[in-house]
Amino acid sequence: MISNVYVEDLKHKEDELAIQYLPAVKAMAFRLKERLPSSVDFADLSAIGTEELIKLARRYDEALNDSFWGYAKKRVYGAMLDYLRSLDILSRSSRKLIKAIDYAIEAHMLTHDEEPTDLELSEKLEESVQKVHEARIASSIYTVMPLHDQLQVGDEGAALAKVEKDELVEVIKQVLSMYKEREQMIIQLYYFEELTLKEISDILGITESRISQIHKSVIQKIKESIGV
């Protein structure tokens, strides 16, 4: 029978393993927070990540995984994304408003260099400034999700569920091939390098508004290609 002292000592060692990687979790939370609106609290993201890290440390088996952080990194990040999903940011009504806002922004950008303000959108769409503001925040939060999540919003998920993963990858490749190299670079930097819009803007020398517009255009074309 294993003594309680031994069990407590084992827990202590496992918690020490988690403590070693707390700075990495905080750095991950900070990078994710940089890509999110101010309404999302860094402390909440960090706490969620830390809680997941401790759970992972307590069940980590080094005989099966030779790198704890290699084992934990994706799971910790996944826990933070699950937290964002749990905010239930995209209600049915906000989904419709977000689409209307996206179309209004696209039309506005044809003749302007910057996105319209909440007030301008409010007047154009005949919605309250508060509703427009909340919908834009919801949209901003959702853009940090993996592409698969963004294509599977609400009722649209039923159509996506019929598409095989390999087929979806091919559709994404085909859609991206329609864009110039710079537009493809934006998607690469945003989703795979996880850079902020400002960082991409600094690298490519184009406005954050234009980057946001290109990003939304790519997502919409992928949806159209799979019949969503």
PDB file of C-alpha atoms in Angstrom:
ATOM      1  CA  MET A   1       0.000   0.000   0.000  1.00  0.00           C
ATOM      2  CA  ILE A   2       1.394   3.405  -0.985  1.00  0.00           C
ATOM      3  CA  SER A   3       1.779   5.705   1.998  1.00  0.00           C
ATOM      4  CA  ASN A   4       0.020   9.087   2.115  1.00  0.00           C
ATOM      5  CA  VAL A   5       3.425  10.758   2.568  1.00  0.00           C
ATOM      6  CA  TYR A   6       4.631   9.285  -0.721  1.00  0.00           C
ATOM      7  CA  VAL A   7       1.447  10.402  -2.534  1.00  0.00           C
ATOM      8  CA  GLU A   8       1.777  13.957  -1.174  1.00  0.00           C
ATOM      9  CA  ASP A   9       5.444  14.085  -2.191  1.00  0.00           C
ATOM     10  CA  LEU A  10       4.498  12.928  -5.703  1.00  0.00           C
ATOM     11  CA  LYS A  11       1.867  15.666  -5.960  1.00  0.00           C
ATOM     12  CA  HIS A  12       4.430  18.213  -4.831  1.00  0.00           C
ATOM     13  CA  LYS A  13       6.851  17.141  -7.564  1.00  0.00           C
ATOM     14  CA  GLU A  14       4.098  17.286 -10.185  1.00  0.00           C
ATOM     15  CA  ASP A  15       3.112  20.787  -9.069  1.00  0.00           C
ATOM     16  CA  GLU A  16       6.761  21.830  -9.283  1.00  0.00           C
ATOM     17  CA  LEU A  17       6.701  20.651 -12.909  1.00  0.00           C
ATOM     18  CA  ALA A  18       3.709  22.911 -13.574  1.00  0.00           C
ATOM     19  CA  ILE A  19       5.382  25.860 -11.828  1.00  0.00           C
ATOM     20  CA  GLN A  20       8.355  25.605 -14.209  1.00  0.00           C
ATOM     21  CA  TYR A  21       6.070  26.313 -17.147  1.00  0.00           C
ATOM     22  CA  LEU A  22       3.883  29.032 -15.637  1.00  0.00           C
ATOM     23  CA  PRO A  23       5.856  31.783 -17.454  1.00  0.00           C
ATOM     24  CA  ALA A  24       5.199  29.981 -20.752  1.00  0.00           C
ATOM     25  CA  VAL A  25       1.464  29.841 -19.980  1.00  0.00           C
ATOM     26  CA  LYS A  26       1.387  33.536 -19.118  1.00  0.00           C
ATOM     27  CA  ALA A  27       3.258  34.361 -22.318  1.00  0.00           C
ATOM     28  CA  MET A  28       0.734  32.293 -24.295  1.00  0.00           C
ATOM     29  CA  ALA A  29      -2.181  34.071 -22.603  1.00  0.00           C
ATOM     30  CA  PHE A  30      -0.576  37.446 -23.295  1.00  0.00           C
ATOM     31  CA  ARG A  31      -0.082  36.677 -26.993  1.00  0.00           C
ATOM     32  CA  LEU A  32      -3.682  35.501 -27.315  1.00  0.00           C
ATOM     33  CA  LYS A  33      -4.931  38.558 -25.429  1.00  0.00           C
ATOM     34  CA  GLU A  34      -3.077  40.823 -27.891  1.00  0.00           C
ATOM     35  CA  ARG A  35      -5.339  39.465 -30.632  1.00  0.00           C
ATOM     36  CA  LEU A  36      -8.548  39.969 -28.649  1.00  0.00           C
ATOM     37  CA  PRO A  37     -10.693  42.999 -27.744  1.00  0.00           C
ATOM     38  CA  SER A  38     -10.221  44.732 -24.396  1.00  0.00           C
ATOM     39  CA  SER A  39     -13.368  43.078 -22.974  1.00  0.00           C
ATOM     40  CA  VAL A  40     -11.496  39.777 -22.616  1.00  0.00           C
ATOM     41  CA  ASP A  41      -9.425  39.744 -19.428  1.00  0.00           C
ATOM     42  CA  PHE A  42      -5.807  38.553 -19.558  1.00  0.00           C
ATOM     43  CA  ALA A  43      -6.111  37.310 -15.959  1.00  0.00           C
ATOM     44  CA  ASP A  44      -8.998  35.003 -16.935  1.00  0.00           C
ATOM     45  CA  LEU A  45      -7.054  33.505 -19.841  1.00  0.00           C
ATOM     46  CA  SER A  46      -3.981  33.043 -17.664  1.00  0.00           C
ATOM     47  CA  ALA A  47      -6.008  31.402 -14.877  1.00  0.00           C
ATOM     48  CA  ILE A  48      -7.668  28.973 -17.305  1.00  0.00           C
ATOM     49  CA  GLY A  49      -4.280  28.071 -18.772  1.00  0.00           C
ATOM     50  CA  THR A  50      -2.701  27.617 -15.344  1.00  0.00           C
ATOM     51  CA  GLU A  51      -5.526  25.374 -14.149  1.00  0.00           C
ATOM     52  CA  GLU A  52      -5.139  23.179 -17.240  1.00  0.00           C
ATOM     53  CA  LEU A  53      -1.346  23.100 -16.823  1.00  0.00           C
ATOM     54  CA  ILE A  54      -1.661  21.792 -13.254  1.00  0.00           C
ATOM     55  CA  LYS A  55      -4.118  19.088 -14.341  1.00  0.00           C
ATOM     56  CA  LEU A  56      -1.767  18.006 -17.115  1.00  0.00           C
ATOM     57  CA  ALA A  57       1.264  17.951 -14.810  1.00  0.00           C
ATOM     58  CA  ARG A  58      -0.555  15.675 -12.372  1.00  0.00           C
ATOM     59  CA  ARG A  59      -1.283  13.082 -15.039  1.00  0.00           C
ATOM     60  CA  TYR A  60       1.876  13.449 -17.098  1.00  0.00           C
ATOM     61  CA  ASP A  61       3.784  10.243 -17.765  1.00  0.00           C
ATOM     62  CA  GLU A  62       7.328  10.959 -18.937  1.00  0.00           C
ATOM     63  CA  ALA A  63       7.607   7.341 -20.123  1.00  0.00           C
ATOM     64  CA  LEU A  64       5.002   8.151 -22.800  1.00  0.00           C
ATOM     65  CA  ASN A  65       5.982  11.767 -23.542  1.00  0.00           C
ATOM     66  CA  ASP A  66       9.587  12.891 -23.310  1.00  0.00           C
ATOM     67  CA  SER A  67       8.719  16.606 -23.361  1.00  0.00           C
ATOM     68  CA  PHE A  68       6.162  17.915 -20.874  1.00  0.00           C
ATOM     69  CA  TRP A  69       5.677  21.267 -22.624  1.00  0.00           C
ATOM     70  CA  GLY A  70       5.431  19.515 -25.982  1.00  0.00           C
ATOM     71  CA  TYR A  71       2.662  17.412 -24.445  1.00  0.00           C
ATOM     72  CA  ALA A  72       0.950  20.305 -22.649  1.00  0.00           C
ATOM     73  CA  LYS A  73       1.248  23.271 -25.027  1.00  0.00           C
ATOM     74  CA  LYS A  74      -1.629  22.481 -27.399  1.00  0.00           C
ATOM     75  CA  ARG A  75      -3.861  21.352 -24.553  1.00  0.00           C
ATOM     76  CA  VAL A  76      -3.292  24.549 -22.568  1.00  0.00           C
ATOM     77  CA  TYR A  77      -4.000  26.688 -25.638  1.00  0.00           C
ATOM     78  CA  GLY A  78      -7.056  24.555 -26.363  1.00  0.00           C
ATOM     79  CA  ALA A  79      -8.351  25.204 -22.840  1.00  0.00           C
ATOM     80  CA  MET A  80      -8.079  28.964 -23.433  1.00  0.00           C
ATOM     81  CA  LEU A  81     -10.003  28.638 -26.704  1.00  0.00           C
ATOM     82  CA  ASP A  82     -12.642  26.524 -24.948  1.00  0.00           C
ATOM     83  CA  TYR A  83     -13.018  29.350 -22.438  1.00  0.00           C
ATOM     84  CA  LEU A  84     -13.611  31.829 -25.275  1.00  0.00           C
ATOM     85  CA  ARG A  85     -16.173  29.458 -26.803  1.00  0.00           C
ATOM     86  CA  SER A  86     -17.942  29.231 -23.439  1.00  0.00           C
ATOM     87  CA  LEU A  87     -18.608  32.967 -23.513  1.00  0.00           C
ATOM     88  CA  ASP A  88     -21.387  32.163 -26.036  1.00  0.00           C
ATOM     89  CA  ILE A  89     -20.421  35.219 -28.015  1.00  0.00           C
ATOM     90  CA  LEU A  90     -22.366  34.408 -31.177  1.00  0.00           C
ATOM     91  CA  SER A  91     -26.093  34.319 -30.566  1.00  0.00           C
ATOM     92  CA  ARG A  92     -28.413  33.833 -33.549  1.00  0.00           C
ATOM     93  CA  SER A  93     -29.259  37.547 -33.684  1.00  0.00           C
ATOM     94  CA  SER A  94     -25.619  38.648 -33.409  1.00  0.00           C
ATOM     95  CA  ARG A  95     -24.618  36.266 -36.231  1.00  0.00           C
ATOM     96  CA  LYS A  96     -27.077  38.024 -38.557  1.00  0.00           C
ATOM     97  CA  LEU A  97     -25.882  41.435 -37.432  1.00  0.00           C
ATOM     98  CA  ILE A  98     -22.218  40.463 -37.842  1.00  0.00           C
ATOM     99  CA  LYS A  99     -22.896  39.411 -41.442  1.00  0.00           C
ATOM    100  CA  ALA A 100     -24.686  42.705 -42.100  1.00  0.00           C
ATOM    101  CA  ILE A 101     -21.780  44.606 -40.535  1.00  0.00           C
ATOM    102  CA  ASP A 102     -19.242  42.708 -42.639  1.00  0.00           C
ATOM    103  CA  TYR A 103     -21.100  43.588 -45.841  1.00  0.00           C
ATOM    104  CA  ALA A 104     -21.449  47.226 -44.763  1.00  0.00           C
ATOM    105  CA  ILE A 105     -17.744  47.449 -43.938  1.00  0.00           C
ATOM    106  CA  GLU A 106     -16.798  45.886 -47.276  1.00  0.00           C
ATOM    107  CA  ALA A 107     -18.932  48.445 -49.146  1.00  0.00           C
ATOM    108  CA  HIS A 108     -17.494  51.297 -47.069  1.00  0.00           C
ATOM    109  CA  MET A 109     -13.905  50.184 -47.717  1.00  0.00           C
ATOM    110  CA  LEU A 110     -14.393  50.503 -51.477  1.00  0.00           C
ATOM    111  CA  THR A 111     -14.233  54.271 -51.082  1.00  0.00           C
ATOM    112  CA  HIS A 112     -12.458  54.718 -47.731  1.00  0.00           C
ATOM    113  CA  ASP A 113      -9.102  53.681 -46.257  1.00  0.00           C
ATOM    114  CA  GLU A 114     -10.454  52.938 -42.763  1.00  0.00           C
ATOM    115  CA  GLU A 115     -13.345  50.884 -41.440  1.00  0.00           C
ATOM    116  CA  PRO A 116     -16.514  52.801 -40.512  1.00  0.00           C
ATOM    117  CA  THR A 117     -17.113  53.691 -36.876  1.00  0.00           C
ATOM    118  CA  ASP A 118     -19.767  52.016 -34.733  1.00  0.00           C
ATOM    119  CA  LEU A 119     -21.881  55.168 -35.094  1.00  0.00           C
ATOM    120  CA  GLU A 120     -21.631  55.132 -38.904  1.00  0.00           C
ATOM    121  CA  LEU A 121     -22.602  51.448 -38.995  1.00  0.00           C
ATOM    122  CA  SER A 122     -25.407  52.063 -36.536  1.00  0.00           C
ATOM    123  CA  GLU A 123     -26.918  54.720 -38.803  1.00  0.00           C
ATOM    124  CA  LYS A 124     -26.480  52.631 -41.953  1.00  0.00           C
ATOM    125  CA  LEU A 125     -27.937  49.439 -40.458  1.00  0.00           C
ATOM    126  CA  GLU A 126     -30.531  51.171 -38.279  1.00  0.00           C
ATOM    127  CA  GLU A 127     -29.303  49.368 -35.179  1.00  0.00           C
ATOM    128  CA  SER A 128     -28.260  50.789 -31.833  1.00  0.00           C
ATOM    129  CA  VAL A 129     -24.621  51.737 -31.382  1.00  0.00           C
ATOM    130  CA  GLN A 130     -24.471  49.349 -28.414  1.00  0.00           C
ATOM    131  CA  LYS A 131     -25.649  46.361 -30.484  1.00  0.00           C
ATOM    132  CA  VAL A 132     -23.199  47.166 -33.253  1.00  0.00           C
ATOM    133  CA  HIS A 133     -20.374  47.525 -30.721  1.00  0.00           C
ATOM    134  CA  GLU A 134     -21.196  44.190 -29.049  1.00  0.00           C
ATOM    135  CA  ALA A 135     -21.459  42.397 -32.402  1.00  0.00           C
ATOM    136  CA  ARG A 136     -18.066  43.716 -33.508  1.00  0.00           C
ATOM    137  CA  ILE A 137     -16.519  42.563 -30.224  1.00  0.00           C
ATOM    138  CA  ALA A 138     -18.027  39.088 -30.721  1.00  0.00           C
ATOM    139  CA  SER A 139     -16.657  38.991 -34.254  1.00  0.00           C
ATOM    140  CA  SER A 140     -13.187  40.038 -33.039  1.00  0.00           C
ATOM    141  CA  ILE A 141     -13.138  37.288 -30.420  1.00  0.00           C
ATOM    142  CA  TYR A 142     -14.156  34.636 -32.912  1.00  0.00           C
ATOM    143  CA  THR A 143     -11.431  35.502 -35.409  1.00  0.00           C
ATOM    144  CA  VAL A 144      -8.765  33.977 -33.127  1.00  0.00           C
ATOM    145  CA  MET A 145     -10.451  30.583 -33.410  1.00  0.00           C
ATOM    146  CA  PRO A 146      -9.133  27.932 -35.806  1.00  0.00           C
ATOM    147  CA  LEU A 147     -10.557  28.167 -39.340  1.00  0.00           C
ATOM    148  CA  HIS A 148     -12.690  25.075 -38.739  1.00  0.00           C
ATOM    149  CA  ASP A 149     -14.474  26.848 -35.854  1.00  0.00           C
ATOM    150  CA  GLN A 150     -15.141  29.936 -37.912  1.00  0.00           C
ATOM    151  CA  LEU A 151     -16.677  27.868 -40.677  1.00  0.00           C
ATOM    152  CA  GLN A 152     -18.898  26.022 -38.227  1.00  0.00           C
ATOM    153  CA  VAL A 153     -20.909  28.863 -36.734  1.00  0.00           C
ATOM    154  CA  GLY A 154     -24.380  27.901 -35.532  1.00  0.00           C
ATOM    155  CA  ASP A 155     -26.668  26.361 -38.182  1.00  0.00           C
ATOM    156  CA  GLU A 156     -23.870  26.534 -40.728  1.00  0.00           C
ATOM    157  CA  GLY A 157     -22.179  23.660 -38.909  1.00  0.00           C
ATOM    158  CA  ALA A 158     -24.633  21.187 -40.447  1.00  0.00           C
ATOM    159  CA  ALA A 159     -23.311  21.907 -43.929  1.00  0.00           C
ATOM    160  CA  LEU A 160     -19.709  21.761 -42.791  1.00  0.00           C
ATOM    161  CA  ALA A 161     -20.268  18.431 -41.037  1.00  0.00           C
ATOM    162  CA  LYS A 162     -20.822  16.847 -44.473  1.00  0.00           C
ATOM    163  CA  VAL A 163     -17.416  17.978 -45.678  1.00  0.00           C
ATOM    164  CA  GLU A 164     -14.520  15.606 -45.038  1.00  0.00           C
ATOM    165  CA  LYS A 165     -11.454  17.118 -43.403  1.00  0.00           C
ATOM    166  CA  ASP A 166      -9.210  16.386 -46.400  1.00  0.00           C
ATOM    167  CA  GLU A 167     -11.779  17.935 -48.720  1.00  0.00           C
ATOM    168  CA  LEU A 168     -11.932  21.062 -46.550  1.00  0.00           C
ATOM    169  CA  VAL A 169      -8.134  21.387 -46.652  1.00  0.00           C
ATOM    170  CA  GLU A 170      -8.247  21.195 -50.456  1.00  0.00           C
ATOM    171  CA  VAL A 171     -11.006  23.825 -50.595  1.00  0.00           C
ATOM    172  CA  ILE A 172      -8.952  26.158 -48.391  1.00  0.00           C
ATOM    173  CA  LYS A 173      -5.900  25.649 -50.628  1.00  0.00           C
ATOM    174  CA  GLN A 174      -7.950  26.366 -53.753  1.00  0.00           C
ATOM    175  CA  VAL A 175      -9.467  29.518 -52.271  1.00  0.00           C
ATOM    176  CA  LEU A 176      -6.088  30.818 -51.130  1.00  0.00           C
ATOM    177  CA  SER A 177      -4.628  30.163 -54.605  1.00  0.00           C
ATOM    178  CA  MET A 178      -7.105  32.733 -55.950  1.00  0.00           C
ATOM    179  CA  TYR A 179      -5.437  35.436 -53.896  1.00  0.00           C
ATOM    180  CA  LYS A 180      -2.171  37.225 -54.452  1.00  0.00           C
ATOM    181  CA  GLU A 181       0.918  36.222 -52.502  1.00  0.00           C
ATOM    182  CA  ARG A 182       0.471  39.078 -50.026  1.00  0.00           C
ATOM    183  CA  GLU A 183      -3.095  38.008 -49.182  1.00  0.00           C
ATOM    184  CA  GLN A 184      -1.912  34.425 -48.710  1.00  0.00           C
ATOM    185  CA  MET A 185       0.833  35.714 -46.436  1.00  0.00           C
ATOM    186  CA  ILE A 186      -1.763  37.448 -44.246  1.00  0.00           C
ATOM    187  CA  ILE A 187      -3.572  34.159 -43.587  1.00  0.00           C
ATOM    188  CA  GLN A 188      -0.249  32.406 -42.941  1.00  0.00           C
ATOM    189  CA  LEU A 189       0.921  35.053 -40.465  1.00  0.00           C
ATOM    190  CA  TYR A 190      -2.423  35.279 -38.684  1.00  0.00           C
ATOM    191  CA  TYR A 191      -3.299  31.609 -38.266  1.00  0.00           C
ATOM    192  CA  PHE A 192       0.029  29.816 -38.270  1.00  0.00           C
ATOM    193  CA  GLU A 193       2.429  32.423 -36.888  1.00  0.00           C
ATOM    194  CA  GLU A 194      -0.336  33.845 -34.641  1.00  0.00           C
ATOM    195  CA  LEU A 195       0.684  37.466 -35.199  1.00  0.00           C
ATOM    196  CA  THR A 196      -1.580  40.378 -34.344  1.00  0.00           C
ATOM    197  CA  LEU A 197      -3.140  42.567 -37.023  1.00  0.00           C
ATOM    198  CA  LYS A 198      -0.773  45.363 -35.993  1.00  0.00           C
ATOM    199  CA  GLU A 199       2.283  43.135 -36.362  1.00  0.00           C
ATOM    200  CA  ILE A 200       1.126  41.977 -39.800  1.00  0.00           C
ATOM    201  CA  SER A 201       0.457  45.606 -40.710  1.00  0.00           C
ATOM    202  CA  ASP A 202       4.017  46.545 -39.738  1.00  0.00           C
ATOM    203  CA  ILE A 203       5.494  43.660 -41.755  1.00  0.00           C
ATOM    204  CA  LEU A 204       3.455  44.110 -44.934  1.00  0.00           C
ATOM    205  CA  GLY A 205       2.933  47.878 -44.819  1.00  0.00           C
ATOM    206  CA  ILE A 206      -0.855  47.808 -45.180  1.00  0.00           C
ATOM    207  CA  THR A 207      -3.538  48.996 -42.758  1.00  0.00           C
ATOM    208  CA  GLU A 208      -5.085  46.783 -40.084  1.00  0.00           C
ATOM    209  CA  SER A 209      -8.502  47.543 -41.610  1.00  0.00           C
ATOM    210  CA  ARG A 210      -7.395  46.178 -44.976  1.00  0.00           C
ATOM    211  CA  ILE A 211      -5.938  43.061 -43.339  1.00  0.00           C
ATOM    212  CA  SER A 212      -9.207  42.492 -41.488  1.00  0.00           C
ATOM    213  CA  GLN A 213     -11.156  42.912 -44.731  1.00  0.00           C
ATOM    214  CA  ILE A 214      -8.966  40.380 -46.587  1.00  0.00           C
ATOM    215  CA  HIS A 215      -9.302  37.903 -43.716  1.00  0.00           C
ATOM    216  CA  LYS A 216     -13.108  38.127 -43.776  1.00  0.00           C
ATOM    217  CA  SER A 217     -13.138  37.817 -47.558  1.00  0.00           C
ATOM    218  CA  VAL A 218     -11.137  34.572 -47.403  1.00  0.00           C
ATOM    219  CA  ILE A 219     -13.463  33.076 -44.776  1.00  0.00           C
ATOM    220  CA  GLN A 220     -16.535  34.010 -46.825  1.00  0.00           C
ATOM    221  CA  LYS A 221     -15.128  32.493 -50.027  1.00  0.00           C
ATOM    222  CA  ILE A 222     -14.306  29.243 -48.204  1.00  0.00           C
ATOM    223  CA  LYS A 223     -17.889  29.096 -46.912  1.00  0.00           C
ATOM    224  CA  GLU A 224     -19.275  29.681 -50.396  1.00  0.00           C
ATOM    225  CA  SER A 225     -17.016  26.970 -51.813  1.00  0.00           C
ATOM    226  CA  ILE A 226     -18.389  24.329 -49.443  1.00  0.00           C
ATOM    227  CA  GLY A 227     -22.001  25.480 -49.869  1.00  0.00           C
ATOM    228  CA  VAL A 228     -22.363  27.134 -46.438  1.00  0.00           C
TER     229      VAL A 228
END
